[in-house]
Structures are given as structure tokens and as C-alpha cells.
Short mmCIF file of N, CA and C in Angstrom, two decimals:
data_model
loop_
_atom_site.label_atom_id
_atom_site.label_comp_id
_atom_site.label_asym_id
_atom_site.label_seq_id
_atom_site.Cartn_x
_atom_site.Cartn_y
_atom_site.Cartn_z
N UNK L 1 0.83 -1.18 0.00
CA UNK L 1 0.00 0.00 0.00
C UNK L 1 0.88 1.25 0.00
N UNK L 2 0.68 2.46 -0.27
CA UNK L 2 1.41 3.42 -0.94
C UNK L 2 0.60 4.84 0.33
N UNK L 3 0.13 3.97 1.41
CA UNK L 3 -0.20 5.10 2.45
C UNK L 3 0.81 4.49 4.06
N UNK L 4 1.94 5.02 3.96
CA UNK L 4 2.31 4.93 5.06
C UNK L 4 1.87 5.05 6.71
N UNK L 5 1.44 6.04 6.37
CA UNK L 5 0.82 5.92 8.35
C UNK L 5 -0.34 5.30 7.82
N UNK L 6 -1.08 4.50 8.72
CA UNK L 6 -1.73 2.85 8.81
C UNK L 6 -2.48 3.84 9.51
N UNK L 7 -2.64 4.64 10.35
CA UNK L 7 -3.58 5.35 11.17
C UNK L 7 -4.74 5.84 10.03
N UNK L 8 -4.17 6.77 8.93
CA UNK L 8 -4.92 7.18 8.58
C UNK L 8 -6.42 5.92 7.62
N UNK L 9 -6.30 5.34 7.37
CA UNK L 9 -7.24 4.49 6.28
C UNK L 9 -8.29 4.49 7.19
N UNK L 10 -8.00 3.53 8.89
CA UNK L 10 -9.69 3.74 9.37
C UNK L 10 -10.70 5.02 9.61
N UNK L 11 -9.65 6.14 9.47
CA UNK L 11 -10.42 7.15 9.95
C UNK L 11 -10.86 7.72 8.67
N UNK L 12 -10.22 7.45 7.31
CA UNK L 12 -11.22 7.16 5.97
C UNK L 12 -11.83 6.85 5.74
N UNK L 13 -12.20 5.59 6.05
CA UNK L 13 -13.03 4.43 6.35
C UNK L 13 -14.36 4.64 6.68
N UNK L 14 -14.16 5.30 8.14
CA UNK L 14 -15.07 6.01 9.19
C UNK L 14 -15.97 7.13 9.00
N UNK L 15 -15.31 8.34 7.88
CA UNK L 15 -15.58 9.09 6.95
C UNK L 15 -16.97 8.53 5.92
N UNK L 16 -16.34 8.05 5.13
CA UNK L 16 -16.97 6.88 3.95
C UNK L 16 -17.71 6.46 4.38
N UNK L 17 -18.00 6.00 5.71
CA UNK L 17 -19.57 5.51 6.28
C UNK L 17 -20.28 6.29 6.05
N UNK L 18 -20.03 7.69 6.15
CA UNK L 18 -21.10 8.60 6.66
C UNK L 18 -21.55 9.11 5.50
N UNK L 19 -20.83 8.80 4.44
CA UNK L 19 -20.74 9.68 3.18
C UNK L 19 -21.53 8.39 2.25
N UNK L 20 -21.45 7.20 2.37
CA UNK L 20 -21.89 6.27 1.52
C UNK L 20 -23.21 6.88 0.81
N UNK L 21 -24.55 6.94 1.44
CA UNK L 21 -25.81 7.07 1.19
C UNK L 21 -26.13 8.36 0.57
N UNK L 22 -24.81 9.24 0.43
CA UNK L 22 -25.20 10.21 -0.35
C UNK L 22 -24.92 10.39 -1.63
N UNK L 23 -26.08 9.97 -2.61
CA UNK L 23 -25.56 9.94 -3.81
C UNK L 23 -24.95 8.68 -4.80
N UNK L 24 -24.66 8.11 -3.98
CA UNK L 24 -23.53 6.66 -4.53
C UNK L 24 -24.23 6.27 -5.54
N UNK L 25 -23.25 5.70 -6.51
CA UNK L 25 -24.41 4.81 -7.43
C UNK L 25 -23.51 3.84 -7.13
N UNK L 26 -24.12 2.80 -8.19
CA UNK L 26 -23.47 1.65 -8.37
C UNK L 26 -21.61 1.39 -8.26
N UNK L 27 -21.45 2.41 -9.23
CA UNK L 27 -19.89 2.30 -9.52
C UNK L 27 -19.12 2.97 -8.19
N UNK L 28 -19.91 3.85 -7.91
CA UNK L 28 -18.83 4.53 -6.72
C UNK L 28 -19.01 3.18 -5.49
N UNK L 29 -20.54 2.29 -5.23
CA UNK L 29 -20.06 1.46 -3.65
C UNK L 29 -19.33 -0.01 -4.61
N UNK L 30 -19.34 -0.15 -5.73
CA UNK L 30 -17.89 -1.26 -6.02
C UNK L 30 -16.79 -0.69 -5.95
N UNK L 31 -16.23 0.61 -6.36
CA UNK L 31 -15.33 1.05 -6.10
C UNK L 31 -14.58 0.97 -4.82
N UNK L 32 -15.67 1.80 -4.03
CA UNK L 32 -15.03 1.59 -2.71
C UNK L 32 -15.30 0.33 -1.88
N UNK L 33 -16.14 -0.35 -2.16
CA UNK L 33 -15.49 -2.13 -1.88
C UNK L 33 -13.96 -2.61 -2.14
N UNK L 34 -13.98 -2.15 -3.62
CA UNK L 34 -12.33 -2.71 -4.38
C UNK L 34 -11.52 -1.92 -3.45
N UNK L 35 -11.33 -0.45 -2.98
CA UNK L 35 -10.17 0.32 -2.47
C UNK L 35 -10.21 -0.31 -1.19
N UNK L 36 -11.39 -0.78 -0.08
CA UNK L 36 -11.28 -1.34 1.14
C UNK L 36 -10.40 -2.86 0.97
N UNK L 37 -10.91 -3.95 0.03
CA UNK L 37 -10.15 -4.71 -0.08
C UNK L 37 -8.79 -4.69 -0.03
N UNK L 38 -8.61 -3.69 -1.68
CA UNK L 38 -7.02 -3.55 -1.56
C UNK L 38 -6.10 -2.77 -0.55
N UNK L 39 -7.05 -2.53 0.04
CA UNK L 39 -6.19 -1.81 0.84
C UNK L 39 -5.35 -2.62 2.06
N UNK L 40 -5.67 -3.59 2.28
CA UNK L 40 -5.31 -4.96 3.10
C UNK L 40 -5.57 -4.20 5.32
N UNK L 41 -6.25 -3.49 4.79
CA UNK L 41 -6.48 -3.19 6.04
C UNK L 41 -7.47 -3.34 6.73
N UNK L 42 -7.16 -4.39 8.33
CA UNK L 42 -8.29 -5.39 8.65
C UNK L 42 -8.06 -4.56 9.78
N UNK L 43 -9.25 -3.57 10.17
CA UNK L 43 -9.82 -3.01 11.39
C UNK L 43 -11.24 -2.93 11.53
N UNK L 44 -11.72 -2.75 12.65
CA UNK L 44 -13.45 -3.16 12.27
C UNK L 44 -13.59 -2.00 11.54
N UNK L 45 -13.29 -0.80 11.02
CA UNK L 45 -14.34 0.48 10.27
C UNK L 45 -14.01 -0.09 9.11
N UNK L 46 -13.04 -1.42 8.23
CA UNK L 46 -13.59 -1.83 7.27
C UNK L 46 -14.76 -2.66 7.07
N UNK L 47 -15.19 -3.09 8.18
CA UNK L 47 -16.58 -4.17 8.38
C UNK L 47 -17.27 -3.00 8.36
N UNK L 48 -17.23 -1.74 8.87
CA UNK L 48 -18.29 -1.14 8.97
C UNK L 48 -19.11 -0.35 7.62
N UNK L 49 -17.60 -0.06 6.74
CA UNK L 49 -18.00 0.52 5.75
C UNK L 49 -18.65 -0.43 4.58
N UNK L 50 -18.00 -1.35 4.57
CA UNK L 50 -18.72 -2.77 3.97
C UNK L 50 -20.17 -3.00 4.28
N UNK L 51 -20.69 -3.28 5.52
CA UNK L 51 -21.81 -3.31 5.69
C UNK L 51 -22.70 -1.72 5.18
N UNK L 52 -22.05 -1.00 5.47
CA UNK L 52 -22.90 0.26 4.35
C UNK L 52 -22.74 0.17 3.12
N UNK L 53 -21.98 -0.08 2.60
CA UNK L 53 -21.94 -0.48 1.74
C UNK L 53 -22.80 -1.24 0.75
N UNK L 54 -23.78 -2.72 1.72
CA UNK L 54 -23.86 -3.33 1.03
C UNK L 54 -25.57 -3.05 1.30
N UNK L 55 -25.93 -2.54 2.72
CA UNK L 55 -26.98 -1.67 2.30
C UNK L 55 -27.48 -1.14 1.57
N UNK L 56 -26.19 -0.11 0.77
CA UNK L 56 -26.91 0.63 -0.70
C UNK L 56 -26.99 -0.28 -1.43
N UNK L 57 -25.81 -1.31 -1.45
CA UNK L 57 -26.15 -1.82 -2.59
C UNK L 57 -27.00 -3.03 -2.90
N UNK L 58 -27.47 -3.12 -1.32
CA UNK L 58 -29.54 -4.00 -1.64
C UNK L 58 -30.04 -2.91 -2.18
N UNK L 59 -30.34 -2.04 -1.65
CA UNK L 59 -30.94 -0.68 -2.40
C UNK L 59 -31.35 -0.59 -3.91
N UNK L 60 -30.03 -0.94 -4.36
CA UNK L 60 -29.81 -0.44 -5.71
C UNK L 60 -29.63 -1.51 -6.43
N UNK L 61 -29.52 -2.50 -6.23
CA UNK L 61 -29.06 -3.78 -6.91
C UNK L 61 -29.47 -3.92 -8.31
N UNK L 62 -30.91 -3.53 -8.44
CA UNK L 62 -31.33 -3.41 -9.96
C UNK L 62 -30.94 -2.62 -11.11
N UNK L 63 -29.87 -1.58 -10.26
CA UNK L 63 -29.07 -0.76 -11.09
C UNK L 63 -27.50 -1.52 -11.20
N UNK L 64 -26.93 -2.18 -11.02
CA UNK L 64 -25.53 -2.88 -10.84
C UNK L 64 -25.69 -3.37 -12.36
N UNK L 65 -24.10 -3.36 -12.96
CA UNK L 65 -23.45 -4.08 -14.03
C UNK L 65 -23.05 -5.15 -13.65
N UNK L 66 -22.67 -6.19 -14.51
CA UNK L 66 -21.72 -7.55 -14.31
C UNK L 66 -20.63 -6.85 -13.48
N UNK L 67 -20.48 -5.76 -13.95
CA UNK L 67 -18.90 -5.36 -13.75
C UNK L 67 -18.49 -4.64 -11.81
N UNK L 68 -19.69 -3.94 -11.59
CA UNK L 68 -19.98 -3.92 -10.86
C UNK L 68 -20.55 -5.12 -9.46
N UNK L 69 -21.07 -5.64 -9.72
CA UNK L 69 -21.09 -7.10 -9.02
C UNK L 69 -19.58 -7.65 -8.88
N UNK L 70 -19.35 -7.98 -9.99
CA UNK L 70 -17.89 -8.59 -9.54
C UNK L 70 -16.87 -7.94 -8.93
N UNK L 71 -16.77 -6.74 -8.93
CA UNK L 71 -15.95 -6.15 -8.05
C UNK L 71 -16.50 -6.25 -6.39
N UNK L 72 -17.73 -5.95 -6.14
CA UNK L 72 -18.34 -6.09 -4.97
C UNK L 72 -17.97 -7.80 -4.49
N UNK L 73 -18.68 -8.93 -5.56
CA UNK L 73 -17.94 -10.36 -4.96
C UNK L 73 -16.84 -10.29 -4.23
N UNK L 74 -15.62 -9.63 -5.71
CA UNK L 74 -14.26 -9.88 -5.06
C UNK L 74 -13.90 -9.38 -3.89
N UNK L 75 -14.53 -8.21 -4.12
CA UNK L 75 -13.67 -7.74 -2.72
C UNK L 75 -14.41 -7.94 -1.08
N UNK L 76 -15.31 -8.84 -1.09
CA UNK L 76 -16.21 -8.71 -0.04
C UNK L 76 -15.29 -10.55 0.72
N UNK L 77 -15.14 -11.24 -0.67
CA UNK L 77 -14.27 -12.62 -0.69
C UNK L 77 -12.82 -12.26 -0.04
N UNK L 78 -12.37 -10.73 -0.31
CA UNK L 78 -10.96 -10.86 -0.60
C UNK L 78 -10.86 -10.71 1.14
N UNK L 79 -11.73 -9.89 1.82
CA UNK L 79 -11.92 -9.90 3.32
C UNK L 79 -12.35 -10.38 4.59
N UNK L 80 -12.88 -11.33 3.66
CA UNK L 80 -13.64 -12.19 4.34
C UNK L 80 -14.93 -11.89 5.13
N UNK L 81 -15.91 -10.93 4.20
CA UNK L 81 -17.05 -10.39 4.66
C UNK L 81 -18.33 -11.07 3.65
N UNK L 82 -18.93 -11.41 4.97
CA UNK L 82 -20.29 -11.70 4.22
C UNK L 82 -21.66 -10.90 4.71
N UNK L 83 -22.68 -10.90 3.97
CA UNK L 83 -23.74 -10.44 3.66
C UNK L 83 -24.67 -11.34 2.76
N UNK L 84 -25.78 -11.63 4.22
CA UNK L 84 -27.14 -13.10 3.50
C UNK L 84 -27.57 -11.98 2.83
N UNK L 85 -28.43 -11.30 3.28
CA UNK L 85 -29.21 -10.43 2.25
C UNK L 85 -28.62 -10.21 1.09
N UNK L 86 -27.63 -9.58 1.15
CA UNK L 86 -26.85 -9.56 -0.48
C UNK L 86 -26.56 -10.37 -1.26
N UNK L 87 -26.08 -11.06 -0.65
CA UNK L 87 -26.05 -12.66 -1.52
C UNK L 87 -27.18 -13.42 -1.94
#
């Protein structure tokens, strides 16, 4: 990862919760699924933003691409987060 202090990502994270429901479409909550994944950072405000995450994206599900889905799979796999409803 290319962010040295480790402090800062949860308090991004933590941010991004609050910010999810405004606006998001599809591409922006796979996006930020993919950046939480890659980011390899396992603190709970990535469970947290995930689970908002996946809120919108019951929400919205009828708006999602292939392309979109699969980024949400991967990166929900890559953390080891699940979601019945979403699935």
C-alpha cells in the first residue's frame, strides 16, 4: 500500500460511512469495496463501511453491471465479509 501511516485508512473508512448514502451509485459502492479490499487493512471500520456499503447496494441492486457485481464479490471474498441479504 502506498499510504504509510496505517492510522490514517480507518479514519477514511469512518468518513466513507457517513458519506456512503449520499448519492452513490453503483460504480462509486464497487469502487469503494475494491479500495477497502485492496487496501489490506483489517480493522473493524472496514466491516463497517462494507456493511454500508452493502446496504446501498440492496438498495440499488437493480441498477448494478456484471462489472460492478464482480468487483463487490471480489472484494467482499478478498476480506472475508459476508452479507445473506446480499447474496
Amino acid at each position: 500500500s502506498s499510504v504509510r501511516d496505517r492510522r490514517i485508512l480507518p479514519m477514511l473508512f469512518d468518513v466513507s460511512v457517513k458519506r456512503v448514502s449520499v448519492g452513490a451509485v453503483p460504480q462509486d459502492l464497487s469502487s469503494i469495496a475494491w479500495a477497502v479490499a485492496t487496501s489490506r487493512t483489517r480493522d473493524p471500520s472496514v466491516h463497517a463501511l462494507l456493511a454500508k456499503v452493502s446496504a446501498e447496494a440492496t438498495r440499488k441492486v437493480d441498477e448494478f453491471v456484471p462489472q460492478d457485481i464482480a468487483m463487490c464479490a471480489w472484494a467482499y471474498a478478498k476480506v472475508a465479509a459476508r452479507d445473506a441479504e446480499l447474496l
